[in-house]
C-alpha positions as a printed NumPy array, in Angstrom:
array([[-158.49 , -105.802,  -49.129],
       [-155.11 , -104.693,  -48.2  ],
       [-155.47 , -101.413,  -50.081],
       [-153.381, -102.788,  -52.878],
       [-153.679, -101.66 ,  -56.885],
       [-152.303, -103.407,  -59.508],
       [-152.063, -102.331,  -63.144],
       [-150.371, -104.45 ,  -65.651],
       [-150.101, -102.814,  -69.707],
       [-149.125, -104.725,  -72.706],
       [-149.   , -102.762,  -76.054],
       [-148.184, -104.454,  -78.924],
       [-147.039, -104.448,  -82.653],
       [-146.989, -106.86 ,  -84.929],
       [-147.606, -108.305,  -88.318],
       [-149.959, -111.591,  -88.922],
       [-150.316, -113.517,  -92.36 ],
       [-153.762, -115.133,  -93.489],
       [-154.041, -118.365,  -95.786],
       [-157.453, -118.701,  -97.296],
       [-158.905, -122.168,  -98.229],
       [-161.363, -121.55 , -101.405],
       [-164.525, -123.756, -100.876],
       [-166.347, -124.022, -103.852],
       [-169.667, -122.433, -104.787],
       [-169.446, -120.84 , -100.938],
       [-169.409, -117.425, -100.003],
       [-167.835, -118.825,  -96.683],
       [-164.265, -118.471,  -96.592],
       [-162.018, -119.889,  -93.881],
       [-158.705, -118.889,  -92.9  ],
       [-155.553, -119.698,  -90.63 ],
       [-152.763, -117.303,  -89.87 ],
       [-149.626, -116.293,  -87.595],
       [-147.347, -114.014,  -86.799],
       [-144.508, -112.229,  -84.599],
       [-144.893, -108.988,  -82.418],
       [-143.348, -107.044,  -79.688],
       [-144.616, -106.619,  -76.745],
       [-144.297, -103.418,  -74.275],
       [-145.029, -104.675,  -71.24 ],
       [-145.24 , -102.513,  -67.743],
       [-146.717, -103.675,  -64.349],
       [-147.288, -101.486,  -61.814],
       [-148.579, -102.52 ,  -58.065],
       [-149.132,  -99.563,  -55.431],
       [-150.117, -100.365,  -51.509],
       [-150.292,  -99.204,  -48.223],
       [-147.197,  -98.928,  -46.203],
       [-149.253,  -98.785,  -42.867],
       [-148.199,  -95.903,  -41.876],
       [-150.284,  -93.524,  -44.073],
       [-147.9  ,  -93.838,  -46.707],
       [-147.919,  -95.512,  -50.22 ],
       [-145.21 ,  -97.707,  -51.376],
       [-144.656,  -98.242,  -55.302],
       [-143.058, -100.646,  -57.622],
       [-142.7  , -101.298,  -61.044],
       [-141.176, -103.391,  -64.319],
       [-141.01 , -103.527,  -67.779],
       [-139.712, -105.52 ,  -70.022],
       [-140.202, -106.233,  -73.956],
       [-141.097, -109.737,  -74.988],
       [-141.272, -111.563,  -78.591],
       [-144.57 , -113.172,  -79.398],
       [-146.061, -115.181,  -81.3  ],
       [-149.905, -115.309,  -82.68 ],
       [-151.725, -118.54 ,  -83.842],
       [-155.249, -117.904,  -85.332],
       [-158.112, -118.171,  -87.415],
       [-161.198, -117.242,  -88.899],
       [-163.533, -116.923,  -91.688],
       [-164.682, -114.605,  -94.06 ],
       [-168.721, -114.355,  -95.326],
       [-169.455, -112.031,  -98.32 ],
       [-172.546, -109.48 ,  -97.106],
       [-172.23 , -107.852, -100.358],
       [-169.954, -107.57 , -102.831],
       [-167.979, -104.898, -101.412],
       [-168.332, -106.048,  -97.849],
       [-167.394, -109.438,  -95.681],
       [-168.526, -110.33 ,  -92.513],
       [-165.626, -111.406,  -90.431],
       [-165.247, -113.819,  -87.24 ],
       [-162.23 , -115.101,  -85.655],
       [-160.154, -116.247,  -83.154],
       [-156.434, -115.528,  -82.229],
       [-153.805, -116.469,  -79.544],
       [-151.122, -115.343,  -78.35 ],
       [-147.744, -116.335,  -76.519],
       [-145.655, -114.257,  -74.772],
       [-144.702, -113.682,  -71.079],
       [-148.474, -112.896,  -70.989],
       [-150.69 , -115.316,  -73.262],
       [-153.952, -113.858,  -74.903],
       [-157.101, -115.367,  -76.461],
       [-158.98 , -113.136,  -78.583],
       [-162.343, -113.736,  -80.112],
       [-163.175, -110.632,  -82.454],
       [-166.181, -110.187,  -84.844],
       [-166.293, -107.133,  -87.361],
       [-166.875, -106.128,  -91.353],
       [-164.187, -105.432,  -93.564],
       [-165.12 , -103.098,  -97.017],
       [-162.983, -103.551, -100.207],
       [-161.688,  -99.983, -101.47 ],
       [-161.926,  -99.226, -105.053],
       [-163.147, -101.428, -108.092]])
């Protein structure tokens, strides 16, 4: 409306560690997990000056985080698992992240 952009980046790196719960005679397999990363973060907001100009500003900082999640795990074959779950995470810019996918097993 006011001829006003805003981009806002977050890159990230981190490590997260699963525990998985062993239900018996299932090929389900749930999971929790957390972990730490850095976060890159860089916001950027551009506008109009009103006088056919553009003004600019920007920040970036780099934030500790921390990401609380879980899942589970369901055996397609025996080589691949079927894979749903849900993380979170805090930092100066909380996430939710709901991610489905198939993981294969290298080697024997």
């Amino acid at each position: 409306e006011f001829g006003a952009e805003v981009s806002i980046n977050d890159i990230s790196l981190g490590v997260r560690g699963k525990y998985l719960f062993s239900i018996k005679d299932s090929s389900i397999r749930p999971y929790l997990g957390a972990g730490l990363s850095m976060h890159f973060l860089n916001a950027e907001v551009s506008f109009d000056d009103g006088n056919g100009g553009t003004m600019t500003a920007d920040d970036s900082s780099t934030e500790l985080g921390l990401d609380l999640g879980g899942g589970m795990a369901s055996a397609v074959s025996p080589k691949v698992d079927l894979i749903g779950e849900l993380w979170y995470g805090v930092s100066d810019i909380d996430q939710l992240a709901l991610r489905m996918g198939m993981s294969m097993k290298l080697g024997s």
